[in-house]
Coordinates of C-alpha atoms and ligand atoms in Angstrom, one line a residue:
X1 CA -86.4 -197.7 -127.7
X2 CA -86.4 -195.1 -130.6
X3 CA -86.7 -191.6 -129.4
X4 CA -88.3 -190.4 -132.6
X5 CA -89.7 -192.8 -135.2
X6 CA -90.3 -191.2 -138.5
X7 CA -93.4 -192.6 -140.0
X8 CA -95.1 -192.2 -143.3
X9 CA -98.2 -190.4 -141.7
X10 CA -98.3 -187.7 -139.1
X11 CA -94.6 -186.7 -138.6
X12 CA -92.4 -187.9 -135.8
X13 CA -93.5 -190.2 -133.2
X14 CA -92.0 -190.6 -129.7
X15 CA -91.5 -194.2 -128.6
X16 CA -90.7 -194.6 -125.0
X17 CA -91.0 -198.3 -124.7
X18 CA -87.7 -200.1 -123.9
X19 CA -86.5 -203.5 -125.4
X20 CA -86.7 -206.6 -123.3
X21 CA -83.0 -206.5 -122.1
X22 CA -83.3 -202.9 -120.8
X23 CA -86.7 -204.0 -119.3
X24 CA -84.9 -206.8 -117.3
X25 CA -82.2 -204.3 -116.2
X26 CA -84.8 -201.8 -114.9
X27 CA -86.7 -204.6 -113.1
X28 CA -83.7 -205.8 -111.3
X29 CA -82.8 -202.3 -110.3
X30 CA -86.1 -201.2 -109.2
X31 CA -85.8 -203.1 -105.9
X32 CA -84.0 -200.0 -104.5
X33 CA -86.4 -197.4 -105.9
X34 CA -89.4 -195.9 -104.4
X35 CA -92.7 -196.6 -106.2
X36 CA -95.9 -194.7 -107.0
X37 CA -99.2 -196.4 -107.8
X38 CA -100.8 -194.6 -110.7
X39 CA -104.4 -193.2 -110.5
X40 CA -106.8 -193.9 -113.3
X41 CA -106.2 -190.6 -114.8
X42 CA -102.4 -191.0 -114.6
X43 CA -102.6 -194.5 -116.2
X44 CA -104.2 -192.9 -119.2
X45 CA -101.7 -190.2 -119.4
X46 CA -98.9 -192.7 -119.1
X47 CA -100.3 -194.9 -121.9
X48 CA -100.3 -191.9 -124.4
X49 CA -96.7 -190.7 -123.2
X50 CA -95.3 -194.1 -123.8
X51 CA -97.1 -194.9 -127.1
X52 CA -96.4 -191.6 -128.7
X53 CA -99.9 -190.3 -128.6
X54 CA -98.6 -187.3 -126.7
X55 CA -95.5 -186.7 -129.0
X56 CA -93.5 -184.7 -128.6
X57 CA -93.7 -185.2 -124.9
X58 CA -91.3 -187.9 -123.7
X59 CA -92.3 -187.8 -119.9
X60 CA -94.1 -185.8 -117.3
X61 CA -93.6 -182.0 -117.4
X62 CA -91.0 -180.3 -115.1
X63 CA -91.9 -177.0 -113.5
X64 CA -90.5 -174.9 -116.3
X65 CA -92.5 -176.8 -118.9
X66 CA -95.7 -176.8 -116.8
X67 CA -95.5 -173.0 -116.4
X68 CA -94.9 -172.4 -120.1
X69 CA -97.6 -174.8 -121.1
X70 CA -100.1 -173.0 -118.7
X71 CA -99.0 -169.4 -119.7
X72 CA -98.0 -169.7 -123.4
X73 CA -99.3 -173.0 -124.5
X74 CA -95.9 -174.0 -125.5
X75 CA -93.1 -176.4 -124.4
X76 CA -89.7 -175.0 -123.6
X77 CA -88.7 -176.1 -127.2
X78 CA -91.2 -173.7 -128.5
X79 CA -93.5 -176.5 -129.8
X80 CA -97.3 -176.0 -129.3
X81 CA -98.7 -177.9 -126.3
X82 CA -101.9 -176.7 -124.7
X83 CA -102.7 -179.0 -121.6
X84 CA -100.3 -179.8 -118.6
X85 CA -99.4 -183.4 -118.3
X86 CA -97.8 -183.6 -114.8
X87 CA -97.4 -186.5 -112.4
X88 CA -99.1 -185.4 -109.1
X89 CA -98.0 -187.3 -106.0
X90 CA -98.6 -187.0 -102.3
X91 CA -96.0 -185.0 -100.2
X92 CA -95.1 -188.4 -98.5
X93 CA -94.4 -190.0 -101.8
X94 CA -92.2 -187.1 -102.9
X95 CA -90.1 -187.2 -99.8
X96 CA -86.6 -188.3 -100.7
X97 CA -87.2 -187.6 -104.3
X98 CA -84.9 -185.2 -106.0
X99 CA -83.2 -184.6 -109.4
X100 CA -81.6 -188.0 -110.5
X101 CA -83.9 -190.2 -108.5
X102 CA -85.6 -193.0 -110.2
X103 CA -89.5 -193.6 -109.5
X104 CA -91.0 -196.9 -110.4
X105 CA -94.5 -196.2 -111.7
X106 CA -97.0 -199.2 -111.1
X107 CA -100.5 -200.1 -111.9
X108 CA -103.0 -200.8 -109.0
X109 CA -101.9 -204.5 -109.1
X110 CA -98.3 -203.5 -108.4
X111 CA -97.1 -204.2 -112.0
X112 CA -94.2 -201.9 -112.9
X113 CA -95.1 -200.1 -116.2
X114 CA -92.4 -197.5 -116.3
X115 CA -89.5 -195.7 -114.6
X116 CA -89.3 -192.0 -114.2
X117 CA -86.0 -190.4 -114.4
X118 CA -86.8 -187.5 -112.0
X119 CA -85.5 -184.1 -113.2
X120 CA -87.8 -182.0 -110.9
X121 CA -90.1 -182.0 -107.8
X122 CA -92.2 -179.0 -107.5
X123 CA -95.5 -177.7 -106.0
X124 CA -98.4 -178.1 -108.4
X125 CA -99.7 -174.5 -109.0
X126 CA -103.3 -175.4 -109.3
X127 CA -104.5 -171.7 -109.4
X128 CA -102.3 -171.0 -112.4
X129 CA -103.6 -174.2 -114.2
X130 CA -107.2 -173.3 -113.4
X131 CA -106.9 -169.7 -114.6
X132 CA -104.9 -170.4 -117.8
X133 CA -106.0 -173.7 -118.9
X134 CA -109.7 -173.8 -117.9
X135 CA -110.2 -170.0 -117.8
X136 CA -112.1 -170.4 -114.5
X137 CA -111.8 -171.3 -110.8
X138 CA -115.3 -172.5 -110.6
X139 CA -115.4 -176.0 -109.0
X140 CA -118.6 -176.8 -110.8
X141 CA -116.3 -177.2 -113.9
X142 CA -115.5 -180.9 -113.9
X143 CA -111.9 -180.2 -114.9
X144 CA -111.4 -177.6 -112.3
X145 CA -113.2 -179.9 -109.6
X146 CA -110.7 -182.6 -110.5
X147 CA -107.8 -180.4 -110.3
X148 CA -108.8 -179.1 -106.8
X149 CA -110.3 -182.2 -105.3
X150 CA -108.5 -185.0 -106.9
X151 CA -104.9 -184.1 -107.6
X152 CA -102.0 -184.1 -105.2
X153 CA -100.1 -181.0 -104.2
X154 CA -96.6 -182.1 -105.5
X155 CA -95.7 -182.9 -109.1
X156 CA -92.7 -184.9 -110.3
X157 CA -91.1 -184.3 -113.7
X158 CA -88.9 -186.3 -115.8
X159 CA -88.3 -188.5 -118.8
X160 CA -89.9 -192.0 -119.0
X161 CA -88.7 -195.5 -119.9
X162 CA -91.6 -197.8 -120.5
X163 CA -91.6 -201.4 -119.8
X164 CA -95.1 -202.0 -121.0
X165 CA -98.4 -200.3 -121.8
X166 CA -101.1 -200.4 -119.1
X167 CA -103.2 -203.6 -119.4
X168 CA -106.4 -203.1 -121.1
X169 CA -108.6 -206.2 -121.6
X170 CA -111.7 -204.7 -123.3
X171 CA -111.8 -204.4 -127.0
X172 CA -108.1 -205.3 -127.6
X173 CA -108.6 -205.2 -131.4
X174 CA -109.9 -201.6 -131.3
X175 CA -107.2 -200.2 -129.2
X176 CA -104.6 -199.3 -131.9
X177 CA -101.6 -197.4 -130.9
X178 CA -100.5 -194.3 -133.1
X179 CA -97.7 -196.4 -134.7
X180 CA -100.3 -199.4 -135.4
X181 CA -102.9 -197.0 -136.8
X182 CA -100.3 -195.2 -139.1
X183 CA -99.2 -198.5 -140.4
X184 CA -102.8 -199.6 -141.1
X185 CA -103.5 -196.4 -142.9
X186 CA -100.4 -196.9 -145.1
X187 CA -101.4 -200.5 -145.8
X188 CA -104.8 -199.5 -146.8
X189 CA -103.6 -196.6 -148.8
X190 CA -105.5 -194.0 -146.7
X191 CA -103.6 -190.8 -147.5
X192 CA -106.2 -188.6 -146.2
X193 CA -108.0 -189.4 -143.0
X194 CA -110.4 -187.1 -141.0
X195 CA -110.8 -187.9 -137.3
X196 CA -114.0 -187.6 -135.4
X197 CA -113.6 -187.2 -131.6
X198 CA -116.6 -188.2 -129.4
X199 CA -117.5 -189.1 -125.8
X200 CA -121.2 -189.8 -126.5
X201 CA -123.2 -192.4 -128.3
X202 CA -123.3 -191.5 -132.1
X203 CA -126.8 -190.5 -133.4
X204 CA -127.8 -189.8 -136.9
X205 CA -126.7 -186.2 -136.8
X206 CA -123.2 -187.3 -135.9
X207 CA -123.4 -189.9 -138.7
X208 CA -124.5 -187.4 -141.3
X209 CA -121.9 -184.9 -140.1
X210 CA -119.0 -187.3 -140.3
X211 CA -120.2 -188.6 -143.7
X212 CA -120.5 -185.1 -145.1
X213 CA -117.0 -184.1 -143.8
X214 CA -115.4 -187.2 -145.4
X215 CA -117.2 -186.9 -148.7
X216 CA -116.3 -183.1 -149.0
X217 CA -112.8 -183.8 -148.4
X218 CA -112.8 -187.1 -150.4
X219 CA -111.2 -188.5 -147.1
X220 CA -111.4 -191.6 -145.2
X221 CA -113.0 -191.4 -141.7
X222 CA -111.6 -192.4 -138.4
X223 CA -114.1 -192.7 -135.6
X224 CA -111.9 -192.0 -132.6
X225 CA -113.9 -192.1 -129.4
X226 CA -112.4 -191.4 -126.0
X227 CA -112.7 -194.6 -123.6
X228 CA -110.2 -193.4 -121.0
X229 CA -112.0 -190.9 -118.7
X230 CA -114.7 -188.5 -120.0
X231 CA -117.1 -186.1 -118.2
X232 CA -118.4 -187.7 -114.9
X233 CA -122.0 -189.0 -115.6
X234 CA -121.3 -189.8 -119.2
X235 CA -122.6 -193.1 -120.7
X236 CA -120.3 -196.0 -120.0
X237 CA -117.8 -196.8 -122.8
X238 CA -119.0 -200.4 -123.2
X239 CA -122.4 -199.3 -124.3
X240 CA -121.0 -196.6 -126.5
X241 CA -118.5 -198.8 -128.3
X242 CA -121.4 -201.2 -129.1
X243 CA -123.4 -198.2 -130.5
X244 CA -120.3 -197.1 -132.6
X245 CA -119.9 -200.6 -134.0
X246 CA -123.5 -200.4 -135.1
X247 CA -123.0 -197.0 -136.7
X248 CA -120.0 -198.1 -138.5
X249 CA -122.0 -200.6 -140.8
X250 CA -123.8 -197.5 -142.2
X251 CA -120.8 -195.8 -143.8
X252 CA -119.7 -196.8 -147.4
X253 CA -117.6 -199.9 -147.3
X254 CA -113.9 -199.5 -146.6
X255 CA -114.1 -195.7 -146.0
X256 CA -114.4 -195.6 -142.1
X257 CA -112.6 -197.3 -139.1
X258 CA -113.3 -197.4 -135.4
X259 CA -110.5 -197.2 -133.1
X260 CA -110.5 -196.4 -129.3
X261 CA -108.5 -193.6 -127.7
X262 CA -107.4 -194.1 -124.0
X263 CA -107.3 -190.3 -123.3
X264 CA -108.3 -188.8 -119.9
X265 CA -110.2 -185.8 -121.1
X266 CA -110.0 -182.6 -119.1
X267 CA -113.1 -180.9 -120.6
X268 CA -110.9 -177.7 -121.3
X269 CA -112.8 -176.6 -124.3
X270 CA -110.7 -174.5 -126.8
X271 CA -107.3 -175.7 -125.3
X272 CA -108.5 -179.2 -125.3
X273 CA -109.6 -179.0 -129.0
X274 CA -106.0 -178.0 -129.9
X275 CA -104.7 -181.0 -127.7
X276 CA -107.1 -183.3 -129.6
X277 CA -105.8 -182.2 -132.9
X278 CA -102.3 -182.9 -131.9
X279 CA -103.1 -186.3 -130.6
X280 CA -105.0 -187.1 -133.9
X281 CA -102.0 -186.0 -135.9
X282 CA -99.9 -188.3 -133.9
X283 CA -102.4 -191.1 -134.7
X284 CA -101.7 -190.4 -138.4
X285 CA -104.8 -188.3 -139.3
X286 CA -104.5 -185.4 -141.6
X287 CA -107.8 -183.8 -140.7
X288 CA -109.9 -183.2 -137.6
X289 CA -113.6 -182.4 -137.0
X290 CA -114.5 -179.7 -134.5
X291 CA -118.1 -179.1 -133.9
X292 CA -120.0 -176.8 -131.6
X293 CA -118.7 -176.5 -128.0
X294 CA -115.8 -179.0 -128.6
X295 CA -114.8 -180.7 -125.3
X296 CA -116.9 -178.0 -123.4
X297 CA -118.4 -179.0 -120.0
X298 CA -121.7 -177.1 -120.7
X299 CA -122.7 -174.3 -118.4
X300 CA -122.0 -173.0 -114.9
X301 CA -124.6 -172.8 -112.1
X302 CA -125.9 -169.5 -113.5
X303 CA -126.6 -171.0 -116.9
X304 CA -123.6 -169.3 -118.5
X305 CA -121.7 -171.6 -120.8
X306 CA -117.9 -171.8 -119.8
X307 CA -116.8 -171.4 -123.4
X308 CA -118.4 -169.8 -126.4
X309 CA -119.9 -172.3 -128.8
X310 CA -117.2 -171.7 -131.6
X311 CA -114.3 -170.7 -129.4
X312 CA -112.6 -174.0 -130.0
X313 CA -112.8 -173.7 -133.6
X314 CA -111.3 -170.2 -133.5
X315 CA -108.4 -171.3 -131.3
X316 CA -107.5 -174.2 -133.4
X317 CA -107.9 -172.3 -136.6
X318 CA -105.0 -169.9 -135.4
X319 CA -102.7 -172.9 -134.9
X320 CA -103.7 -175.5 -137.5
X321 CA -101.0 -174.5 -140.0
X322 CA -98.2 -174.7 -137.4
X323 CA -99.6 -178.1 -136.2
X324 CA -99.9 -179.5 -139.6
X325 CA -103.4 -180.9 -139.2
X326 CA -106.3 -179.4 -140.9
X327 CA -109.4 -178.4 -138.9
X328 CA -112.8 -179.3 -140.3
X329 CA -115.2 -177.0 -138.6
X330 CA -118.9 -178.0 -138.3
X331 CA -122.0 -176.3 -137.3
X332 CA -124.8 -178.1 -135.5
X333 CA -126.7 -180.6 -137.7
X334 CA -130.3 -180.5 -137.5
X335 CA -133.1 -182.8 -139.0
X336 CA -135.2 -181.1 -141.6
X337 CA -138.5 -182.9 -141.6
X338 CA -139.9 -182.0 -145.0
X339 CA -136.7 -183.0 -146.9
X340 CA -136.1 -186.1 -144.5
X341 CA -132.4 -185.0 -144.3
X342 CA -129.8 -183.7 -141.9
X343 CA -128.4 -180.2 -142.7
X344 CA -125.9 -177.7 -140.9
X345 CA -128.2 -175.4 -139.0
X346 CA -126.9 -172.4 -140.8
X347 CA -127.8 -173.7 -144.2
X348 CA -131.5 -174.2 -143.3
X349 CA -133.8 -171.5 -144.5
X350 CA -135.9 -169.5 -142.0
X351 CA -139.4 -170.9 -141.3
X352 CA -138.4 -174.5 -142.3
X353 CA -139.4 -177.0 -139.5
X354 CA -136.5 -178.8 -138.0
X355 CA -136.7 -181.6 -135.4
X356 CA -134.4 -182.4 -132.4
X357 CA -134.3 -184.7 -129.3
X358 CA -132.4 -183.4 -126.3
X359 CA -130.4 -185.6 -124.0
X360 CA -133.0 -185.2 -121.3
X361 CA -135.8 -186.2 -123.7
X362 CA -133.8 -189.2 -124.8
X363 CA -133.2 -190.2 -121.1
X364 CA -137.0 -189.8 -120.5
X365 CA -137.9 -192.0 -123.4
X366 CA -135.4 -194.8 -122.3
X367 CA -136.9 -194.6 -118.7
X368 CA -140.4 -194.8 -119.9
X369 CA -139.8 -197.3 -122.7
X370 CA -141.1 -194.7 -125.3
X371 CA -140.1 -195.4 -128.9
X372 CA -137.0 -193.5 -130.2
X373 CA -137.6 -192.4 -133.8
X374 CA -135.4 -193.7 -136.5
X375 CA -134.6 -190.0 -137.9
X376 CA -133.0 -189.4 -134.6
X377 CA -131.0 -192.5 -134.2
X378 CA -130.3 -195.8 -136.1
X379 CA -132.8 -198.5 -134.8
X380 CA -129.8 -200.8 -133.8
X381 CA -128.2 -197.9 -131.8
X382 CA -131.6 -197.4 -130.1
X383 CA -131.6 -201.1 -129.3
X384 CA -128.1 -200.9 -127.8
X385 CA -129.3 -197.9 -125.6
X386 CA -132.4 -199.7 -124.6
X387 CA -130.5 -202.7 -123.5
X388 CA -128.1 -200.6 -121.3
X389 CA -131.1 -198.5 -120.1
X390 CA -134.1 -200.7 -119.6
X391 CA -137.4 -199.0 -118.8
X392 CA -138.0 -198.6 -115.1
X393 CA -140.3 -201.7 -115.1
X394 CA -137.1 -203.8 -115.8
X395 CA -134.7 -201.9 -113.6
X396 CA -133.9 -202.9 -110.0
X397 CA -135.0 -200.7 -107.1
X398 CA -134.7 -200.4 -103.3
X399 CA -137.5 -199.9 -100.7
X400 CA -135.8 -198.4 -97.7
X401 CA -137.9 -198.3 -94.5
X402 CA -136.9 -196.2 -91.5
X403 CA -138.6 -195.7 -88.1
X404 CA -138.4 -196.5 -84.5
X405 CA -138.1 -200.0 -83.0
X406 CA -141.5 -201.5 -82.9
X407 CA -142.9 -198.9 -85.4
X408 CA -144.0 -201.9 -87.7
X409 CA -141.3 -201.7 -90.3
X410 CA -140.6 -205.5 -90.4
X411 CA -144.3 -206.4 -90.6
X412 CA -145.1 -203.9 -93.5
X413 CA -141.7 -205.0 -95.2
X414 CA -142.8 -208.7 -95.0
X415 CA -146.1 -208.0 -96.6
X416 CA -144.5 -206.0 -99.3
X417 CA -142.1 -208.7 -100.0
X418 CA -144.9 -211.3 -100.5
X419 CA -146.8 -208.9 -102.7
X420 CA -143.8 -208.2 -104.9
X421 CA -143.2 -212.0 -105.1
X422 CA -146.6 -212.5 -106.1
X423 CA -146.1 -210.1 -109.1
X424 CA -142.9 -211.9 -110.1
X425 CA -140.3 -211.1 -112.6
X426 CA -137.5 -209.8 -110.2
X427 CA -135.8 -211.5 -107.3
X428 CA -136.6 -209.9 -103.9
X429 CA -134.2 -209.7 -100.9
X430 CA -135.3 -208.6 -97.5
X431 CA -132.7 -206.9 -95.4
X432 CA -134.5 -206.6 -92.2
X433 CA -132.8 -204.9 -89.2
X434 CA -132.6 -208.1 -87.3
X435 CA -131.4 -210.1 -90.2
X436 CA -128.7 -207.8 -90.9
X437 CA -127.5 -207.4 -87.4
X438 CA -127.3 -211.3 -87.2
X439 CA -125.6 -211.9 -90.5
X440 CA -123.8 -208.8 -91.6
X441 CA -123.2 -206.6 -88.5
X442 CA -123.0 -209.0 -85.6
X443 CA -120.0 -207.3 -84.1
X444 CA -121.6 -203.8 -84.1
X445 CA -123.4 -201.9 -81.2
X446 CA -125.7 -198.9 -81.3
X447 CA -123.3 -195.9 -81.1
X448 CA -123.8 -193.5 -83.9
X449 CA -120.5 -194.7 -85.5
X450 CA -121.7 -198.3 -85.5
X451 CA -125.2 -197.5 -86.7
X452 CA -123.7 -195.6 -89.6
X453 CA -121.4 -198.5 -90.5
X454 CA -124.5 -200.8 -90.4
X455 CA -126.6 -198.6 -92.7
X456 CA -123.5 -198.3 -95.1
X457 CA -123.2 -202.0 -95.2
X458 CA -127.0 -202.4 -95.9
X459 CA -126.7 -199.6 -98.6
X460 CA -123.8 -201.4 -100.2
X461 CA -125.7 -204.6 -100.5
X462 CA -128.9 -202.9 -101.7
X463 CA -127.0 -201.0 -104.3
X464 CA -125.5 -204.3 -105.8
X465 CA -129.0 -205.9 -105.8
X466 CA -130.4 -202.8 -107.4
X467 CA -127.7 -202.5 -110.0
X468 CA -128.3 -206.1 -111.0
X469 CA -132.0 -205.6 -111.6
X470 CA -133.4 -207.1 -108.3
X471 CA -135.6 -205.6 -105.5
X472 CA -134.0 -204.9 -102.1
X473 CA -136.2 -204.2 -99.1
X474 CA -134.3 -202.8 -96.1
X475 CA -135.9 -202.3 -92.7
X476 CA -133.4 -200.8 -90.2
X477 CA -134.1 -198.0 -87.8
X478 CA -131.6 -195.8 -89.7
X479 CA -132.0 -192.8 -87.3
X480 CA -129.4 -190.5 -89.1
X481 CA -130.4 -188.4 -91.9
X482 CA -126.9 -188.0 -93.4
X483 CA -126.2 -191.7 -93.9
X484 CA -129.7 -192.3 -95.2
X485 CA -128.9 -189.7 -97.9
X486 CA -125.5 -191.3 -98.6
X487 CA -127.4 -194.6 -99.3
X488 CA -129.9 -192.9 -101.5
X489 CA -127.0 -191.2 -103.6
X490 CA -125.4 -194.6 -103.9
X491 CA -128.5 -196.5 -105.0
X492 CA -130.6 -194.0 -106.9
X493 CA -128.4 -193.7 -110.0
X494 CA -128.4 -197.6 -110.4
X495 CA -132.3 -197.9 -110.4
X496 CA -134.8 -196.6 -108.0
X497 CA -134.7 -195.6 -104.4
X498 CA -137.9 -195.2 -102.2
X499 CA -137.6 -194.0 -98.6
X500 CA -140.6 -195.1 -96.5
X501 CA -140.9 -193.5 -93.1
X502 CA -142.8 -195.6 -90.7
X503 CA -144.0 -192.8 -88.7
X504 CA -145.5 -194.5 -85.6
X505 CA -145.0 -192.2 -82.6
X506 CA -142.7 -193.2 -79.9
X507 CA -145.5 -193.4 -77.2
X508 CA -147.4 -195.9 -79.5
X509 CA -144.3 -198.0 -79.9
X510 CA -143.7 -197.9 -76.2
X511 CA -147.2 -198.8 -75.5
X512 CA -147.0 -201.8 -77.9
X513 CA -143.4 -202.9 -76.6
X514 CA -143.6 -206.2 -78.3
X515 CA -140.0 -207.2 -77.5
X516 CA -140.1 -205.5 -74.0
X517 CA -137.1 -203.4 -75.1
X518 CA -138.7 -200.0 -74.2
X519 CA -139.3 -201.2 -70.7
X520 CA -135.6 -202.2 -70.5
X521 CA -134.5 -198.9 -72.0
X522 CA -136.6 -196.9 -69.4
X523 CA -135.0 -198.9 -66.7
X524 CA -131.5 -198.2 -68.1
X525 CA -130.8 -201.7 -68.9
X526 CA -130.4 -200.9 -72.6
X527 CA -128.3 -197.8 -73.3
X528 CA -128.5 -195.7 -76.4
X529 CA -132.0 -196.7 -77.2
X530 CA -133.6 -194.9 -80.1
X531 CA -136.4 -192.7 -79.2
X532 CA -135.7 -193.0 -75.4
X533 CA -132.0 -192.2 -74.8
X534 CA -130.8 -191.9 -78.4
X535 CA -132.0 -189.5 -81.3
X536 CA -134.2 -190.3 -84.3
X537 CA -134.0 -187.7 -87.0
X538 CA -137.3 -187.6 -88.9
X539 CA -136.8 -187.8 -92.5
X540 CA -137.9 -184.9 -94.6
X541 CA -137.1 -186.6 -97.9
X542 CA -139.3 -189.7 -97.5
X543 CA -141.3 -190.5 -100.7
X544 CA -143.9 -192.3 -98.4
X545 CA -144.9 -191.7 -94.8
X546 CA -146.9 -194.4 -93.1
X547 CA -148.9 -193.9 -89.9
X548 CA -149.6 -197.4 -88.6
X549 CA -152.2 -196.0 -86.3
X550 CA -154.3 -195.3 -89.3
X551 CA -153.2 -198.2 -91.7
X552 CA -153.0 -201.9 -91.4
X553 CA -149.8 -203.6 -92.6
X554 CA -151.6 -204.8 -95.7
X555 CA -153.0 -201.2 -96.5
X556 CA -149.6 -199.7 -95.9
X557 CA -147.9 -202.3 -98.3
X558 CA -150.5 -201.7 -100.9
X559 CA -149.9 -197.8 -100.8
X560 CA -146.3 -198.6 -101.4
X561 CA -147.2 -200.9 -104.5
X562 CA -149.5 -198.1 -105.8
X563 CA -146.6 -195.7 -105.5
X564 CA -144.2 -198.0 -107.4
X565 CA -146.8 -198.4 -110.0
X566 CA -147.1 -194.7 -110.4
X567 CA -143.5 -194.2 -110.8
X568 CA -143.2 -196.9 -113.4
X569 CA -141.2 -199.6 -111.4
X570 CA -144.0 -202.1 -111.6
X571 CA -146.3 -202.6 -114.3
X572 CA -146.3 -203.9 -117.9
X573 CA -142.9 -205.5 -118.5
Ligands
PPS1 S1 -129.7 -199.1 -86.7 O1 -129.9 -197.9 -85.9 O2 -130.5 -198.8 -88.0 O3 -128.3 -199.5 -87.0 O4 -130.5 -200.2 -86.0 P1 -131.0 -201.6 -86.5 O5 -129.8 -202.4 -87.2 O6 -132.2 -201.5 -87.2 O7 -131.3 -202.5 -85.2 C1 -132.4 -202.2 -84.4 C2 -132.8 -203.5 -83.8 O8 -131.9 -203.7 -82.6 C3 -132.7 -203.9 -81.4 N1 -132.0 -203.0 -80.6 C4 -132.0 -201.6 -80.5 N2 -132.7 -200.6 -81.3 C5 -132.3 -199.4 -81.0 N3 -131.5 -198.9 -80.0 C6 -130.9 -199.8 -79.2 N4 -130.0 -199.4 -78.3 C7 -131.1 -201.2 -79.4 N5 -130.6 -202.3 -79.0 C8 -131.1 -203.3 -79.6 C9 -134.2 -203.7 -81.6 O9 -134.8 -204.8 -81.5 C10 -134.2 -203.1 -83.1 O10 -135.1 -203.9 -83.9 P2 -136.5 -203.4 -84.4 O11 -136.8 -204.4 -85.5 O12 -136.2 -202.1 -85.1 O13 -137.4 -203.4 -83.3

């Protein structure tokens, strides 16, 4: 392990990976040490600590460093560092840890990745971090939400000795470490490289912006997207990387490179921009593009942006000289129709027509299979996005029936299944109450707790079917609103979720009493019987309500088919 490795690009680089002999020594000694299993965020942080992406850090921050970083954006050495990188653990895990302890850091499979030489165990001051780093205590801010809801109370600081980098099996050729990227720049003769940070797919506006930046500077371009953790709800990185690979082919030959950054973003706006610049310098870049609202999480509940659109540029401008990486500020690029070109918004004369497509509009076009114009995104990128977001008629969905025993759920579900099979194109699975109780939940009874477990299991199976493009028809009683909503939240983002309330009144069900269960329930032979001795919470969020007194099963199934057609789930494929 070399503490500081001087490289031709980007200044000194910390390298905390030990040699094979020391690794063996540490493995042998680790039998006596406590272990901590790293969270996905901590795995990302560890990777950049070990590979030098977070230079000059050589471990997780101790309390003094944590406070100084929060309050002054500096390390105790005086060097600029805007974002706390602390290792948070549970109080149980912290028990027995003190200065001088060793803590083995492991991945979720139990592989030891590094050893922390503990120098400090302290309480994580979340309020300080929220106020100073994020500038807000608002839990709608994704970074603040993570801080309060997903980090532990105790932090452990100390230097690291790394045994190996976390295993990453996707795109190994594109995951270059800082040292490797510096070597590659040197080999290619890239003395000037401008980095572009992104967590979104790249459209024409981004392409034109990066091309312009590189040309103006007569520099090479590094497309350096974050593939660690981004804002919750962002497009998955597999799709994004395929899009970047498509965009790459449009730059002049031998002037642009794609490399992936395993960073866990905090969405901290201005401070994060400074952090991103330091990281890119470590990766050997000389310039860094900062656009509008860099690393910002958007607006709060009241529609007020958390950070001003150019706050990030201002903060980095104050520090770029000290950092030794030059900022390349950019205004938003807009498409000027009459000139068929992209231009910075502040350079377009008044009255000239500009076009843009918002994220919401793009999602609508994808869901409805509407064309995405080539002035907005390269056709190959549009094709990648369409592959990951097929129109609704090719997505999976779940039809979830709920209603009393004997309400007619199974009969309608059976007719619906047949009609959907007639249409063809997607596999259909029927998860009827009785089928599930026999095959998935045979050990469960009818207490609220057991019914909730039963519905969660059905929801899980339905979510897998929906995710993989199939149709799940579920027909349990599902008497409780909360767990029905839980299932909706699980399934809806993966395709469609349609709740059908079979609203046959209890008197009618009892009168029919096909299985003789109501008579038994009245006689007290069956306990906790829904509608008789157990509650049924009438859904207020059902997409469809069916009254079996007025409709036959065929008519009910047909009304569901028409609803699915209206919503775009069935139709031209
Ligand atoms: S739940 O509440 O959604 O978990 O119920 P579900 O899995 O749909 O199971 C309901 C079927 O089990 C039979 N059965 C009972 N229902 C309600 N309450 C009690 N106590 C009960 N005991 C047995 C009944 O036949 C239900 O079938 P369906 O098809 O709904 O008539």
